[in-house]
PDB file of C-alpha atoms in Angstrom:
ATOM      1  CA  UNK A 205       0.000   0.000   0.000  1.00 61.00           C
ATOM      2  CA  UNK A 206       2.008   3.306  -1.182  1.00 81.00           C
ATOM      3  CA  UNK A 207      -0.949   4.939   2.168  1.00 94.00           C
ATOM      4  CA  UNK A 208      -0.272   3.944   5.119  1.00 97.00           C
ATOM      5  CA  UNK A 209      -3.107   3.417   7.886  1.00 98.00           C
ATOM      6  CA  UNK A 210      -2.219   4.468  11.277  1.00 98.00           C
ATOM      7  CA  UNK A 211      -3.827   4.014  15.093  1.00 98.00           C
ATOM      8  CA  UNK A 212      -4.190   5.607  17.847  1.00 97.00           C
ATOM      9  CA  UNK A 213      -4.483   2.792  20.536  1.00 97.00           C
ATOM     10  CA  UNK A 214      -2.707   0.771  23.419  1.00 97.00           C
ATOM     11  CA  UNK A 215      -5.225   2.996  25.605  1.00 96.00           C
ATOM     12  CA  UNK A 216      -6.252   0.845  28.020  1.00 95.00           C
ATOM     13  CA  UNK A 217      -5.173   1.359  32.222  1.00 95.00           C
ATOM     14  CA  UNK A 218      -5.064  -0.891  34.555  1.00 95.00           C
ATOM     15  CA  UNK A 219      -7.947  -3.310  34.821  1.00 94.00           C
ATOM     16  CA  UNK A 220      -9.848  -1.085  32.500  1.00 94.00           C
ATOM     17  CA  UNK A 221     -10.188  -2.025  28.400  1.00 93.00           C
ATOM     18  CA  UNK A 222      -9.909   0.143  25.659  1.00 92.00           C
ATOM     19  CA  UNK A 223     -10.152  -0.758  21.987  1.00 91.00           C
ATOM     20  CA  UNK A 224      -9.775  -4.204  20.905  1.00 95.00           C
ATOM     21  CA  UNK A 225      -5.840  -3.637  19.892  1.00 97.00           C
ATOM     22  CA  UNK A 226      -5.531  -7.596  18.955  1.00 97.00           C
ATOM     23  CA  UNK A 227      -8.085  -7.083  15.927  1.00 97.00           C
ATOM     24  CA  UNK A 228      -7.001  -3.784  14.596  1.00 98.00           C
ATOM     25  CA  UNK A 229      -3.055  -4.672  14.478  1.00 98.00           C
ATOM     26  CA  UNK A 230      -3.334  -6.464  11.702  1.00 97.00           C
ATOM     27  CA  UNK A 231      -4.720  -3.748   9.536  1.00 98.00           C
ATOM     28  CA  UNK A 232      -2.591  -0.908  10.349  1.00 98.00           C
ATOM     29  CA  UNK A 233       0.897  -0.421   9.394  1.00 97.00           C
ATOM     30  CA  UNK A 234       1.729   2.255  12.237  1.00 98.00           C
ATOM     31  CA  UNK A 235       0.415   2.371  15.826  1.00 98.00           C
ATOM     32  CA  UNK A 236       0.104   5.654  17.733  1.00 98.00           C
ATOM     33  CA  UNK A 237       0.927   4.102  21.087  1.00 98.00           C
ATOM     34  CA  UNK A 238      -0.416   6.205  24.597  1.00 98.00           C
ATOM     35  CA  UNK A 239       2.263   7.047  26.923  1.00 98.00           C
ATOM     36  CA  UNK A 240       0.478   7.205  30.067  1.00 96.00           C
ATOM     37  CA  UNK A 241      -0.990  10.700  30.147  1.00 97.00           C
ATOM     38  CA  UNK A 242      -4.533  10.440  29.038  1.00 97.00           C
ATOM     39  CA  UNK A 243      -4.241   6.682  28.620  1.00 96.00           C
ATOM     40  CA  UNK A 244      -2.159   3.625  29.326  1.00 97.00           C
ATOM     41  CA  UNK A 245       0.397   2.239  31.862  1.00 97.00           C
ATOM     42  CA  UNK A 246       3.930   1.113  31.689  1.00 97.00           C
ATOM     43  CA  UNK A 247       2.327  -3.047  31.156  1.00 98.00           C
ATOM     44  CA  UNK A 248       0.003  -1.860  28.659  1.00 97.00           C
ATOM     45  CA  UNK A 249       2.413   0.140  27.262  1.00 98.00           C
ATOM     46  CA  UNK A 250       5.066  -2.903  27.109  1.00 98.00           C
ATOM     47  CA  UNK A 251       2.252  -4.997  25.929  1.00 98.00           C
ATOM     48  CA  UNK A 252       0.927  -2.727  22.783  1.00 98.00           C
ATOM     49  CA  UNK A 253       4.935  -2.650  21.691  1.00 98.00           C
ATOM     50  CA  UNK A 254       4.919  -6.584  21.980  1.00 98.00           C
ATOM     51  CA  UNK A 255       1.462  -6.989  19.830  1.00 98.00           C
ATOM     52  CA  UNK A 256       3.073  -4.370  17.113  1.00 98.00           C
ATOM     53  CA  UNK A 257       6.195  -6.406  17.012  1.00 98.00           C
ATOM     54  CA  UNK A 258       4.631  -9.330  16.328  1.00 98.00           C
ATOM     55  CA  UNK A 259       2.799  -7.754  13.545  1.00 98.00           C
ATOM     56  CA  UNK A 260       5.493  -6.106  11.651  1.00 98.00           C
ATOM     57  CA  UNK A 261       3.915  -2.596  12.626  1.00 98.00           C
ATOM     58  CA  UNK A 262       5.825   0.242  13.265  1.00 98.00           C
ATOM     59  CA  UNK A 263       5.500   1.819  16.467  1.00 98.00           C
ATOM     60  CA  UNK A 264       4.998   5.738  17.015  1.00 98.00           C
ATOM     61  CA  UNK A 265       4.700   7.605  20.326  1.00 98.00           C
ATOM     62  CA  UNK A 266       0.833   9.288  21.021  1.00 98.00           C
ATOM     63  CA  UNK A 267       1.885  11.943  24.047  1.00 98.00           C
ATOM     64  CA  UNK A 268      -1.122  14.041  25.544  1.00 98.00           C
ATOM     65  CA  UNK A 269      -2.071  16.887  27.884  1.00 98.00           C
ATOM     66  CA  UNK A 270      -1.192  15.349  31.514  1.00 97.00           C
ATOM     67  CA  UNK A 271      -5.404  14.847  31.472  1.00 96.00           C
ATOM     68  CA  UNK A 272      -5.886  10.923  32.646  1.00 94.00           C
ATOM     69  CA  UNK A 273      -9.464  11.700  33.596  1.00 93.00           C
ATOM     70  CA  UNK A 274     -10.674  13.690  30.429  1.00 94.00           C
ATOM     71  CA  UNK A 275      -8.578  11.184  28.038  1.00 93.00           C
ATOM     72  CA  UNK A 276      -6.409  14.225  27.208  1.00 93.00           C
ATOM     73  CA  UNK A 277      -9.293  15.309  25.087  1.00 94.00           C
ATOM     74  CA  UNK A 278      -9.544  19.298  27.494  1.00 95.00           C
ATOM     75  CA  UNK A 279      -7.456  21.998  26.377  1.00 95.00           C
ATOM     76  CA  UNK A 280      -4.703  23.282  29.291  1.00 97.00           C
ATOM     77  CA  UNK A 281      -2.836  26.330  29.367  1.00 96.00           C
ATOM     78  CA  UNK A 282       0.786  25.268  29.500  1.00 98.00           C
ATOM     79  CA  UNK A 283       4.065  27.140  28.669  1.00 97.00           C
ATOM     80  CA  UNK A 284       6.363  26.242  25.961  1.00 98.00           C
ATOM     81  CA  UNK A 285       9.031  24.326  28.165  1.00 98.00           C
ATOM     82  CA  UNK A 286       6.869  22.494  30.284  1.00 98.00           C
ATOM     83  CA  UNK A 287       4.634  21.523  27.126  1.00 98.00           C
ATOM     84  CA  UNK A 288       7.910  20.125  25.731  1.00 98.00           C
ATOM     85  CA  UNK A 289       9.322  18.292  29.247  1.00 98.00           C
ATOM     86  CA  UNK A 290       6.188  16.629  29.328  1.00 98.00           C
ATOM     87  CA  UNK A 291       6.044  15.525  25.501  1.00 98.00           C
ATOM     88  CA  UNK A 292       9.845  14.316  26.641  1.00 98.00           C
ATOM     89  CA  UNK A 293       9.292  12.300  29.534  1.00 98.00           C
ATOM     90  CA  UNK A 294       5.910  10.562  27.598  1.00 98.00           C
ATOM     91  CA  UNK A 295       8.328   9.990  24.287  1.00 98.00           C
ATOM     92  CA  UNK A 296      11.411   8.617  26.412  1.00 98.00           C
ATOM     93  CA  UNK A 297       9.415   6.050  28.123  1.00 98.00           C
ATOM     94  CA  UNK A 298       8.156   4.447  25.035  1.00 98.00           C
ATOM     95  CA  UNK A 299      11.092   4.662  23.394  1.00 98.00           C
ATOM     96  CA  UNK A 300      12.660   2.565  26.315  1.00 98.00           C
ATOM     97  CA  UNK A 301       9.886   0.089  25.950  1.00 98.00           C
ATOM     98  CA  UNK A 302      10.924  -0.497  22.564  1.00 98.00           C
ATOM     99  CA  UNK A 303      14.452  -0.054  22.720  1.00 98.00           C
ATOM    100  CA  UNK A 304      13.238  -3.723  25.058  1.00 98.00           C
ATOM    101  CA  UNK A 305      12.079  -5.039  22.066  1.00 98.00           C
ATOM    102  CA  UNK A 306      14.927  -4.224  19.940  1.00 98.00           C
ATOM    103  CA  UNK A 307      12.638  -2.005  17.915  1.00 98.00           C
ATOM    104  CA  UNK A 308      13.064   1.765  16.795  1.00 98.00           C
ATOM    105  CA  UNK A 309      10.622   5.243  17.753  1.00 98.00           C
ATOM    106  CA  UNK A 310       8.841   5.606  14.322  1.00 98.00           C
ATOM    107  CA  UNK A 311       7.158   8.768  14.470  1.00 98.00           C
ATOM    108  CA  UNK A 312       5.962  11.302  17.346  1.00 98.00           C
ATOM    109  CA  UNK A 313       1.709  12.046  16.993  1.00 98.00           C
ATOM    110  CA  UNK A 314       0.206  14.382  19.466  1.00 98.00           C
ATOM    111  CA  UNK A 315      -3.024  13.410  20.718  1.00 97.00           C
ATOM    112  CA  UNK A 316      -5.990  15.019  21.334  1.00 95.00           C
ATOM    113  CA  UNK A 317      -6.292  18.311  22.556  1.00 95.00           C
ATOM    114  CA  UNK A 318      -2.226  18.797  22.432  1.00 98.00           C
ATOM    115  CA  UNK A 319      -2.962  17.917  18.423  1.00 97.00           C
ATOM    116  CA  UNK A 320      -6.109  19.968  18.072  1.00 95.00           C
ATOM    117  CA  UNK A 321      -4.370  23.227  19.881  1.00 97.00           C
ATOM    118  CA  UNK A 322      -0.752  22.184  18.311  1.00 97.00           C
ATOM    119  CA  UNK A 323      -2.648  22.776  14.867  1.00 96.00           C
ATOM    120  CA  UNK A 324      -3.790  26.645  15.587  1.00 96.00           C
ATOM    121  CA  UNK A 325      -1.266  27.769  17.756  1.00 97.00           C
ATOM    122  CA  UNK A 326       2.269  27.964  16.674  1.00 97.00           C
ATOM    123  CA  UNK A 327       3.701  28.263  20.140  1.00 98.00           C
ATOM    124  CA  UNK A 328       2.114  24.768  20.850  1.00 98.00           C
ATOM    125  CA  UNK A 329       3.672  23.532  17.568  1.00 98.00           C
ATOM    126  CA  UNK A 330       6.629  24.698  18.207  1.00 98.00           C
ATOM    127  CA  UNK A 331       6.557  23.340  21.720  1.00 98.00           C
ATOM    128  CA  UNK A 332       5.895  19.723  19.817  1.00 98.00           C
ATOM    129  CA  UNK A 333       9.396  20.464  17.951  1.00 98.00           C
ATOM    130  CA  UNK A 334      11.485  21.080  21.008  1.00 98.00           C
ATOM    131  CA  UNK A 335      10.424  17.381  21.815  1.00 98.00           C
ATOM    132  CA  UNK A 336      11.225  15.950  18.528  1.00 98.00           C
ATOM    133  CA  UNK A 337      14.248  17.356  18.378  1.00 98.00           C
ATOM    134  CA  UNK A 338      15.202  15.371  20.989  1.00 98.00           C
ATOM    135  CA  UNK A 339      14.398  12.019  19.218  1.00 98.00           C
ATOM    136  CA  UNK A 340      14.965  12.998  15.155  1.00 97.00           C
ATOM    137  CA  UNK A 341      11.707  10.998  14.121  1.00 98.00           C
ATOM    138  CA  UNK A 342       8.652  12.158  12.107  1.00 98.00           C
ATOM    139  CA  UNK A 343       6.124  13.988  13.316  1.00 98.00           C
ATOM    140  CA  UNK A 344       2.160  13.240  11.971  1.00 98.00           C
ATOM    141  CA  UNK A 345      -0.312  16.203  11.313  1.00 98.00           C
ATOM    142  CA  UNK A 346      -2.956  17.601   9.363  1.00 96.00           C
ATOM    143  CA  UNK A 347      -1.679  19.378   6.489  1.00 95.00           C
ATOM    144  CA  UNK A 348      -2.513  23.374   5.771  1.00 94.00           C
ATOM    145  CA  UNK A 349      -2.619  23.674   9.446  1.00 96.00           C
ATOM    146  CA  UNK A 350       0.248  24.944  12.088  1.00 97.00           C
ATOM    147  CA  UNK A 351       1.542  21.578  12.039  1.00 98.00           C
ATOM    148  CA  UNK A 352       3.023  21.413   8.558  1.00 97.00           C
ATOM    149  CA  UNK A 353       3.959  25.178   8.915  1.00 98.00           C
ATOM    150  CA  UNK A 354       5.993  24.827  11.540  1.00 98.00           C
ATOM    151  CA  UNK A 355       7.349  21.201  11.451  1.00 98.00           C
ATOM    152  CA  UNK A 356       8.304  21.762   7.842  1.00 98.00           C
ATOM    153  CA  UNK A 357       9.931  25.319   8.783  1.00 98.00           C
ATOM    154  CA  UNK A 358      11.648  23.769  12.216  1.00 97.00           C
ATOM    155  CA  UNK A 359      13.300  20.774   9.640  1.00 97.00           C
ATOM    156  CA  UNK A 360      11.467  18.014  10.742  1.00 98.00           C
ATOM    157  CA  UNK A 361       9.576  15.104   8.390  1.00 98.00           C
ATOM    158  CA  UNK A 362       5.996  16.378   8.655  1.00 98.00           C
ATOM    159  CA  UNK A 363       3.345  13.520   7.538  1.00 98.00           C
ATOM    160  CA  UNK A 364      -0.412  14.315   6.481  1.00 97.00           C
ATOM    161  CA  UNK A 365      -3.035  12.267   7.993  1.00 97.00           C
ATOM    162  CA  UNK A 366      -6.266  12.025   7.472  1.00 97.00           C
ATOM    163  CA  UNK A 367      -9.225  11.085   9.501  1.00 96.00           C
ATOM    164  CA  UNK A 368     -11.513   8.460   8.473  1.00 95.00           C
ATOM    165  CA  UNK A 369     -13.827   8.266  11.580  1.00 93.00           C
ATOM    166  CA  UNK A 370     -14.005  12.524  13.086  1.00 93.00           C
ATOM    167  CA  UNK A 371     -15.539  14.816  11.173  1.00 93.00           C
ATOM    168  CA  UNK A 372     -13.987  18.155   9.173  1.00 95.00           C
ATOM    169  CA  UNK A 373     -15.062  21.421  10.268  1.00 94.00           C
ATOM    170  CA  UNK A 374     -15.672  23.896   7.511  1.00 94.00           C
ATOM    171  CA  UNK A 375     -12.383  25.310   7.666  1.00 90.00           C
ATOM    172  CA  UNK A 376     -10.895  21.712   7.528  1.00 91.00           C
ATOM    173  CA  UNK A 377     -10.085  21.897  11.297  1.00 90.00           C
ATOM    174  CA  UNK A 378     -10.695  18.215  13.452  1.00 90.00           C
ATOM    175  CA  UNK A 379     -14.041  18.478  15.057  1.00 87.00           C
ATOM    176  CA  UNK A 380     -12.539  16.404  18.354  1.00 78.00           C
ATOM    177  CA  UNK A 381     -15.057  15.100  20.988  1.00 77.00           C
ATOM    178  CA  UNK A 382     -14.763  13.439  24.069  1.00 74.00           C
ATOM    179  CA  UNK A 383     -16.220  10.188  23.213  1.00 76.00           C
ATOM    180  CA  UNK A 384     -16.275   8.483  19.322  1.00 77.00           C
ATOM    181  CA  UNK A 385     -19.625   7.707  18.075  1.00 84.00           C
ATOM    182  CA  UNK A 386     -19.551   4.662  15.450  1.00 88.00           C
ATOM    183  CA  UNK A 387     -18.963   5.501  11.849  1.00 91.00           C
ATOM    184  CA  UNK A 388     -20.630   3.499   8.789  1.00 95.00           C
ATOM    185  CA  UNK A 389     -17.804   1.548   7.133  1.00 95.00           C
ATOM    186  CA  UNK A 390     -18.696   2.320   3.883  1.00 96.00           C
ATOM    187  CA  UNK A 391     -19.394   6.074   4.599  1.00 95.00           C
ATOM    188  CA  UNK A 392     -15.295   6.072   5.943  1.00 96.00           C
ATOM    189  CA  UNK A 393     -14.289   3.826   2.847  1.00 96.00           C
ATOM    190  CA  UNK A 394     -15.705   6.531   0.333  1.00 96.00           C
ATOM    191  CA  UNK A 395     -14.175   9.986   2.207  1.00 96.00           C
ATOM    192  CA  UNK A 396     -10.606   7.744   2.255  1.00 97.00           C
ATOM    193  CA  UNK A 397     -10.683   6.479  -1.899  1.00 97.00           C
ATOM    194  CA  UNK A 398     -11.255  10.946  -1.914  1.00 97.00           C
ATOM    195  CA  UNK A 399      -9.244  12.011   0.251  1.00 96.00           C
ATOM    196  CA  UNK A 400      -6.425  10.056  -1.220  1.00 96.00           C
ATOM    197  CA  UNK A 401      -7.569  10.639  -4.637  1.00 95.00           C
ATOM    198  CA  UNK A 402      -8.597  14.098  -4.662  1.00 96.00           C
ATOM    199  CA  UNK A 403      -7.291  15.563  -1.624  1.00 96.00           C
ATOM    200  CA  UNK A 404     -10.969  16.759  -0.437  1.00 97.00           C
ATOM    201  CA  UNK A 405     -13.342  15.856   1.975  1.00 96.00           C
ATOM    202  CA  UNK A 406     -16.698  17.234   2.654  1.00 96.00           C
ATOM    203  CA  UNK A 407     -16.999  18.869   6.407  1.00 95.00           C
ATOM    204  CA  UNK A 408     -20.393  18.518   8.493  1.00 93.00           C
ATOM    205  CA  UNK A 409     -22.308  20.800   6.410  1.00 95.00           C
ATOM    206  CA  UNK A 410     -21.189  19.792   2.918  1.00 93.00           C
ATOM    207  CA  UNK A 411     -18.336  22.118   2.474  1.00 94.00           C
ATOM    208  CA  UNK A 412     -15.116  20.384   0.525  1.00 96.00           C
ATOM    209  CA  UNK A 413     -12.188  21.498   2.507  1.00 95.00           C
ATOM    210  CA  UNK A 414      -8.593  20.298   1.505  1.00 96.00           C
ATOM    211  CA  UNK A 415      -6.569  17.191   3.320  1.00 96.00           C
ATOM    212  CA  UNK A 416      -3.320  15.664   2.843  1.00 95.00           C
ATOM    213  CA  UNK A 417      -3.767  11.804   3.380  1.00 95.00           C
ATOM    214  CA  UNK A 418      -0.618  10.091   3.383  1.00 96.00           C
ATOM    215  CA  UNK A 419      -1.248   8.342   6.250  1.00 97.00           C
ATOM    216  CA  UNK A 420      -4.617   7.418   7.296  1.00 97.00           C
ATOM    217  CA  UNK A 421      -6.011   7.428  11.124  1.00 97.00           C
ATOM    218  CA  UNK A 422      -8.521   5.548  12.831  1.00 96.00           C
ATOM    219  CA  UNK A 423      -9.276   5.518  16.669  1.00 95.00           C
ATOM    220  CA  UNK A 424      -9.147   2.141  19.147  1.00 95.00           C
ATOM    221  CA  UNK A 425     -12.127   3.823  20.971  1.00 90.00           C
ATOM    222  CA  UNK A 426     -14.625   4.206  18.145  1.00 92.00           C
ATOM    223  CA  UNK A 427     -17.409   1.500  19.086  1.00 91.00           C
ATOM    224  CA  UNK A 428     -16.807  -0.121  15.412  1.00 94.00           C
ATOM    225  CA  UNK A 429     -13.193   0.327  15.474  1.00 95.00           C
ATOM    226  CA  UNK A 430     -12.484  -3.007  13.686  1.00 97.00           C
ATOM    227  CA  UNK A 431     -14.883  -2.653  10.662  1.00 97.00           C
ATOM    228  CA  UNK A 432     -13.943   0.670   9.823  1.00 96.00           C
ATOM    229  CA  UNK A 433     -10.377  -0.210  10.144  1.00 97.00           C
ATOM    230  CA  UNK A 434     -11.094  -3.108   7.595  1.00 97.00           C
ATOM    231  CA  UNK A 435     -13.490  -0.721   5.252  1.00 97.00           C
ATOM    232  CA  UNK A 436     -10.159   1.517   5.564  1.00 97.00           C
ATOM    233  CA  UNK A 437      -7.722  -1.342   4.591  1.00 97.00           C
ATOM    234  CA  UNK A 438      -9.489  -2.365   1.829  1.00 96.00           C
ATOM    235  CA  UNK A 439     -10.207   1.302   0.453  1.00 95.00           C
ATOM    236  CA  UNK A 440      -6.440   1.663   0.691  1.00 94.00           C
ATOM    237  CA  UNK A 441      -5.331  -1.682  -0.720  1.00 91.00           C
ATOM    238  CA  UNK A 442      -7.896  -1.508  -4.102  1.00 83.00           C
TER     239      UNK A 442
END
């Protein structure tokens, strides 16, 4: 597949499930992995890295907002060197979990509301780069945002995802809630074939707003994870 398919999962703490990770590895070829800020625990955390592994999928780091009990979906005020310390010390402990596994940090994706705020606010963005520097691996975003200004400007590999399962505002901006409702399979396997093909996708009120899509995203925590995952594959793979 010249697109990948990436996911944001591994999200699961403690005794508490998240996402059926076991199904979904096999259609993705990159995993956004939690790092224990808004989701996940150093044995979940060891165990996602195992189940990628075993999979042949490439393993990328998913830091958040320190917001466990919101699911780092809230927006927080934080300066520029704290942002980046904590987008650090979320990074390095994955990358130790894999350096376990004799496997490599793929690609840094910020989740949530760090992504959402990361991609208006250049500060934010910029905040994201002091942490990459640190580790010299790609970082994923949505392109014609803050993300691909600044990444692109600050040297790094910047990598346009889109979403198959959130809707598009009509500026093209993420519409991000707190919980995922379920997405028809085929509606998600029709915006990916444009998205790839045309670079376009209609926002909630019909308006075609521009995507990059060279990596596409779905979420552990959408009820129908697995079927849009597989609608996804096999819009990608035809």
């Amino acid at each position: 597949m010249n697109t990948e398919i990436n996911c944001d999962m591994g999200e699961s703490f403690g005794i508490y499930r998240m996402g059926d990770d076991a199904s979904l590895m096999p259609l993705i070829t990159e995993a956004n992995v939690a790092c224990g800020f808004h989701g996940s625990d150093p044995n979940h955390m060891r165990a996602t890295v195992k189940l990628a592994k075993q999979h042949g999928v490439r393993v990328g780091a998913h830091p958040s907002l320190p917001d466990l009990q919101g699911f780092g979906r809230r927006a927080m005020a934080i300066e520029r060197e704290e942002l980046a310390n904590i987008i650090i010390y979320q990074v390095g402990a994955l990358a130790a979990f894999l350096k376990a596994e004799n496997m490599e940090l793929n690609h840094i994706k910020p989740h949530g509301a760090l992504y959402g705020m990361s991609a208006k606010n250049s500060e934010v963005a910029h905040a994201v780069c002091d942490a990459a520097d640190v580790f010299g691996v790609p970082i994923f975003g949505m392109k014609h945002t803050e993300h691909e200004k600044v990444y692109v400007e600050r040297g790094h590999t910047f990598v346009a995802e889109f979403y198959a399962d959130l809707g598009y505002d009509d500026s093209g901006g993420l519409i991000i809630t707190r919980e995922h409702d379920a997405v028809e399979p085929d509606f998600a396997s029709k915006r990916v074939t444009r998205a790839i093909s045309e670079g376009l996708v209609d926002s909630v009120n019909g308006v075609s707003v521009k995507v990059g899509a060279e990596s596409i995203c779905v979420h552990s925590d959408t009820p129908n994870a697995v079927e849009v995952a597989q609608a996804v594959y096999d819009a990608v793979a035809s």
